[in-house]
Amino acid sequence: MVHEMTIRATNTGDLARVDALLAASYPVLLKPDYAPSTLVTCLPLITRAQPELLRSGTYYIAEDDDGPLAAGGWTHGAPQGGVGPRDVGHIRHVVTHPKALRRGLARALLERSFRAARMSGVRWMMCQSTRTAEPFYASMGFQRRGEIEIRLRPGIGFPAVEMIRPL
């Protein structure tokens, strides 16, 4: 049976679906690249959908008849908040279900994000990549700027890689 895949902008009604997608993906896919101590403290914080992203109009979900397969998008604002230059965008909270890997879903979400960002005047796209996803983002034209630590809460940091690409 062939399932038709669609990509659409999310809304707050997608919260449980994106939560489930994050919870199914991140523990499995991040395990080879992060210490158990990092995962046990960080996974409960990063496997939660962000309501402000869901209602942003620039966060998308790829789904078929069986449910959500991938999600991700972009914003002008940086992931930790703040206002930056209007010509800089930020890739946000990209996730693919482990059973849907290597089907071009994350690529399709990023390409849609790039098109929308260009139309909004964005010339540079930033990304805070997991160690796991760094090769994927490199294949999408991002260049590594260096390792960073994302502060999730006081005393809880998540190792990541800052990346950038021109649009």
mmCIF file of C-alpha atoms in Angstrom:
data_model
loop_
_atom_site.group_PDB
_atom_site.id
_atom_site.type_symbol
_atom_site.label_atom_id
_atom_site.label_comp_id
_atom_site.label_asym_id
_atom_site.label_seq_id
_atom_site.Cartn_x
_atom_site.Cartn_y
_atom_site.Cartn_z
ATOM 1 C CA MET A 1 0.000 0.000 0.000
ATOM 2 C CA VAL A 2 1.319 3.455 -0.966
ATOM 3 C CA HIS A 3 0.907 6.195 1.623
ATOM 4 C CA GLU A 4 0.774 9.785 0.443
ATOM 5 C CA MET A 5 3.019 12.024 2.511
ATOM 6 C CA THR A 6 2.067 15.633 3.155
ATOM 7 C CA ILE A 7 3.929 18.537 4.714
ATOM 8 C CA ARG A 8 1.976 21.285 6.454
ATOM 9 C CA ALA A 9 2.501 24.032 9.002
ATOM 10 C CA THR A 10 1.827 22.894 12.551
ATOM 11 C CA ASN A 11 -0.538 24.380 15.109
ATOM 12 C CA THR A 12 -0.992 23.892 18.845
ATOM 13 C CA GLY A 13 -3.297 20.940 18.128
ATOM 14 C CA ASP A 14 -0.181 19.037 17.006
ATOM 15 C CA LEU A 15 1.477 19.178 20.439
ATOM 16 C CA ALA A 16 0.856 15.531 21.392
ATOM 17 C CA ARG A 17 1.846 14.301 17.919
ATOM 18 C CA VAL A 18 5.151 16.181 17.922
ATOM 19 C CA ASP A 19 5.818 15.145 21.546
ATOM 20 C CA ALA A 20 5.350 11.501 20.521
ATOM 21 C CA LEU A 21 7.629 11.937 17.502
ATOM 22 C CA LEU A 22 10.395 13.511 19.612
ATOM 23 C CA ALA A 23 10.050 10.807 22.284
ATOM 24 C CA ALA A 24 10.258 8.039 19.670
ATOM 25 C CA SER A 25 13.254 9.533 17.881
ATOM 26 C CA TYR A 26 15.721 11.314 20.133
ATOM 27 C CA PRO A 27 16.368 8.523 22.680
ATOM 28 C CA VAL A 28 17.128 6.072 19.860
ATOM 29 C CA LEU A 29 19.053 8.294 17.465
ATOM 30 C CA LEU A 30 21.122 10.256 19.993
ATOM 31 C CA LYS A 31 22.241 7.235 22.032
ATOM 32 C CA PRO A 32 25.416 6.459 20.008
ATOM 33 C CA ASP A 33 26.713 10.047 20.267
ATOM 34 C CA TYR A 34 25.963 11.092 23.849
ATOM 35 C CA ALA A 35 26.884 9.787 27.286
ATOM 36 C CA PRO A 36 24.071 8.125 29.256
ATOM 37 C CA SER A 37 24.426 10.821 31.939
ATOM 38 C CA THR A 38 23.767 13.526 29.329
ATOM 39 C CA LEU A 39 20.756 11.717 27.904
ATOM 40 C CA VAL A 40 19.159 11.006 31.276
ATOM 41 C CA THR A 41 19.198 14.708 32.190
ATOM 42 C CA CYS A 42 18.555 16.238 28.766
ATOM 43 C CA LEU A 43 16.036 13.949 27.052
ATOM 44 C CA PRO A 44 13.123 14.926 29.326
ATOM 45 C CA LEU A 45 13.734 18.550 28.299
ATOM 46 C CA ILE A 46 14.396 18.193 24.566
ATOM 47 C CA THR A 47 11.677 15.651 23.777
ATOM 48 C CA ARG A 48 8.902 18.165 24.399
ATOM 49 C CA ALA A 49 7.226 20.090 21.605
ATOM 50 C CA GLN A 50 7.518 23.853 21.924
ATOM 51 C CA PRO A 51 4.087 25.517 21.672
ATOM 52 C CA GLU A 52 5.572 28.770 20.333
ATOM 53 C CA LEU A 53 7.132 26.829 17.446
ATOM 54 C CA LEU A 54 3.922 24.941 16.735
ATOM 55 C CA ARG A 55 2.008 28.201 16.260
ATOM 56 C CA SER A 56 4.828 30.088 14.489
ATOM 57 C CA GLY A 57 3.672 29.282 10.952
ATOM 58 C CA THR A 58 7.255 28.261 10.104
ATOM 59 C CA TYR A 59 7.373 24.882 11.859
ATOM 60 C CA TYR A 60 6.220 21.972 9.723
ATOM 61 C CA ILE A 61 5.160 18.370 10.096
ATOM 62 C CA ALA A 62 5.517 15.605 7.502
ATOM 63 C CA GLU A 63 2.888 12.920 7.900
ATOM 64 C CA ASP A 64 1.134 10.110 6.117
ATOM 65 C CA ASP A 65 -1.957 8.031 6.887
ATOM 66 C CA ASP A 66 -0.072 6.272 9.695
ATOM 67 C CA GLY A 67 0.821 9.504 11.494
ATOM 68 C CA PRO A 68 3.717 11.929 11.908
ATOM 69 C CA LEU A 69 7.033 11.050 10.275
ATOM 70 C CA ALA A 70 9.150 14.164 10.763
ATOM 71 C CA ALA A 71 8.940 17.756 11.946
ATOM 72 C CA GLY A 72 11.091 20.854 11.854
ATOM 73 C CA GLY A 73 11.221 24.422 10.719
ATOM 74 C CA TRP A 74 12.815 27.802 11.257
ATOM 75 C CA THR A 75 12.388 31.113 13.044
ATOM 76 C CA HIS A 76 13.943 34.558 12.965
ATOM 77 C CA GLY A 77 14.472 34.358 16.716
ATOM 78 C CA ALA A 78 17.304 32.272 18.117
ATOM 79 C CA PRO A 79 16.426 29.047 19.962
ATOM 80 C CA GLN A 80 17.385 30.502 23.343
ATOM 81 C CA GLY A 81 15.488 33.713 22.628
ATOM 82 C CA GLY A 82 16.557 37.175 21.706
ATOM 83 C CA VAL A 83 16.331 39.194 18.552
ATOM 84 C CA GLY A 84 19.090 39.093 16.001
ATOM 85 C CA PRO A 85 19.593 40.482 12.521
ATOM 86 C CA ARG A 86 16.532 40.042 10.278
ATOM 87 C CA ASP A 87 18.690 38.451 7.585
ATOM 88 C CA VAL A 88 19.601 35.519 9.889
ATOM 89 C CA GLY A 89 17.248 32.595 10.474
ATOM 90 C CA HIS A 90 17.506 29.582 12.752
ATOM 91 C CA ILE A 91 16.647 25.943 12.026
ATOM 92 C CA ARG A 92 14.529 24.639 14.887
ATOM 93 C CA HIS A 93 13.810 21.277 16.589
ATOM 94 C CA VAL A 94 14.144 18.959 13.568
ATOM 95 C CA VAL A 95 13.168 15.345 14.188
ATOM 96 C CA THR A 96 12.577 12.244 12.054
ATOM 97 C CA HIS A 97 11.003 9.033 13.291
ATOM 98 C CA PRO A 98 13.625 6.236 13.274
ATOM 99 C CA LYS A 99 11.410 4.149 10.963
ATOM 100 C CA ALA A 100 11.259 7.022 8.455
ATOM 101 C CA LEU A 101 14.989 7.767 8.136
ATOM 102 C CA ARG A 102 16.677 8.039 4.731
ATOM 103 C CA ARG A 103 13.439 8.944 2.925
ATOM 104 C CA GLY A 104 14.296 12.611 2.342
ATOM 105 C CA LEU A 105 11.824 13.918 4.915
ATOM 106 C CA ALA A 106 14.211 16.145 6.883
ATOM 107 C CA ARG A 107 15.654 17.372 3.585
ATOM 108 C CA ALA A 108 12.146 18.293 2.383
ATOM 109 C CA LEU A 109 11.425 20.133 5.648
ATOM 110 C CA LEU A 110 14.678 22.089 5.408
ATOM 111 C CA GLU A 111 14.138 22.946 1.738
ATOM 112 C CA ARG A 112 10.662 24.257 2.584
ATOM 113 C CA SER A 113 12.185 26.232 5.463
ATOM 114 C CA PHE A 114 14.885 27.679 3.197
ATOM 115 C CA ARG A 115 12.289 28.828 0.633
ATOM 116 C CA ALA A 116 10.115 30.487 3.285
ATOM 117 C CA ALA A 117 13.129 32.092 4.965
ATOM 118 C CA ARG A 118 14.421 33.508 1.661
ATOM 119 C CA MET A 119 10.991 35.037 1.037
ATOM 120 C CA SER A 120 11.264 36.697 4.480
ATOM 121 C CA GLY A 121 14.614 38.276 3.642
ATOM 122 C CA VAL A 122 16.838 35.739 5.389
ATOM 123 C CA ARG A 123 20.287 35.402 3.815
ATOM 124 C CA TRP A 124 21.974 33.168 6.423
ATOM 125 C CA MET A 125 20.628 30.138 8.249
ATOM 126 C CA MET A 126 22.035 29.042 11.605
ATOM 127 C CA CYS A 127 21.650 25.620 13.171
ATOM 128 C CA GLN A 128 22.382 24.169 16.592
ATOM 129 C CA SER A 129 22.900 20.576 15.523
ATOM 130 C CA THR A 130 23.135 17.487 17.640
ATOM 131 C CA ARG A 131 26.363 15.555 17.170
ATOM 132 C CA THR A 132 24.240 12.886 15.512
ATOM 133 C CA ALA A 133 22.783 15.213 12.873
ATOM 134 C CA GLU A 134 25.974 17.109 11.986
ATOM 135 C CA PRO A 135 26.689 14.987 8.857
ATOM 136 C CA PHE A 136 23.121 15.549 7.639
ATOM 137 C CA TYR A 137 23.367 19.323 8.041
ATOM 138 C CA ALA A 138 26.767 19.301 6.316
ATOM 139 C CA SER A 139 25.105 17.512 3.380
ATOM 140 C CA MET A 140 22.571 20.373 3.310
ATOM 141 C CA GLY A 141 25.332 22.951 2.904
ATOM 142 C CA PHE A 142 25.890 23.933 6.531
ATOM 143 C CA GLN A 143 29.433 24.557 7.737
ATOM 144 C CA ARG A 144 30.599 23.820 11.252
ATOM 145 C CA ARG A 145 31.422 26.877 13.350
ATOM 146 C CA GLY A 146 32.299 24.985 16.513
ATOM 147 C CA GLU A 147 31.068 23.048 19.495
ATOM 148 C CA ILE A 148 28.642 24.768 21.861
ATOM 149 C CA GLU A 149 26.682 23.876 24.954
ATOM 150 C CA ILE A 150 22.981 24.664 24.921
ATOM 151 C CA ARG A 151 21.812 25.673 28.376
ATOM 152 C CA LEU A 152 18.533 23.853 28.917
ATOM 153 C CA ARG A 153 18.171 24.789 32.583
ATOM 154 C CA PRO A 154 20.552 25.988 35.284
ATOM 155 C CA GLY A 155 23.161 23.255 35.628
ATOM 156 C CA ILE A 156 21.914 21.292 32.600
ATOM 157 C CA GLY A 157 23.765 21.768 29.325
ATOM 158 C CA PHE A 158 23.452 19.845 26.066
ATOM 159 C CA PRO A 159 26.542 19.507 23.824
ATOM 160 C CA ALA A 160 25.811 20.607 20.261
ATOM 161 C CA VAL A 161 27.457 21.954 17.125
ATOM 162 C CA GLU A 162 26.798 25.445 15.800
ATOM 163 C CA MET A 163 26.527 25.505 12.020
ATOM 164 C CA ILE A 164 25.769 28.122 9.361
ATOM 165 C CA ARG A 165 24.977 28.281 5.652
ATOM 166 C CA PRO A 166 24.142 30.996 3.153
ATOM 167 C CA LEU A 167 20.743 31.026 1.533
#
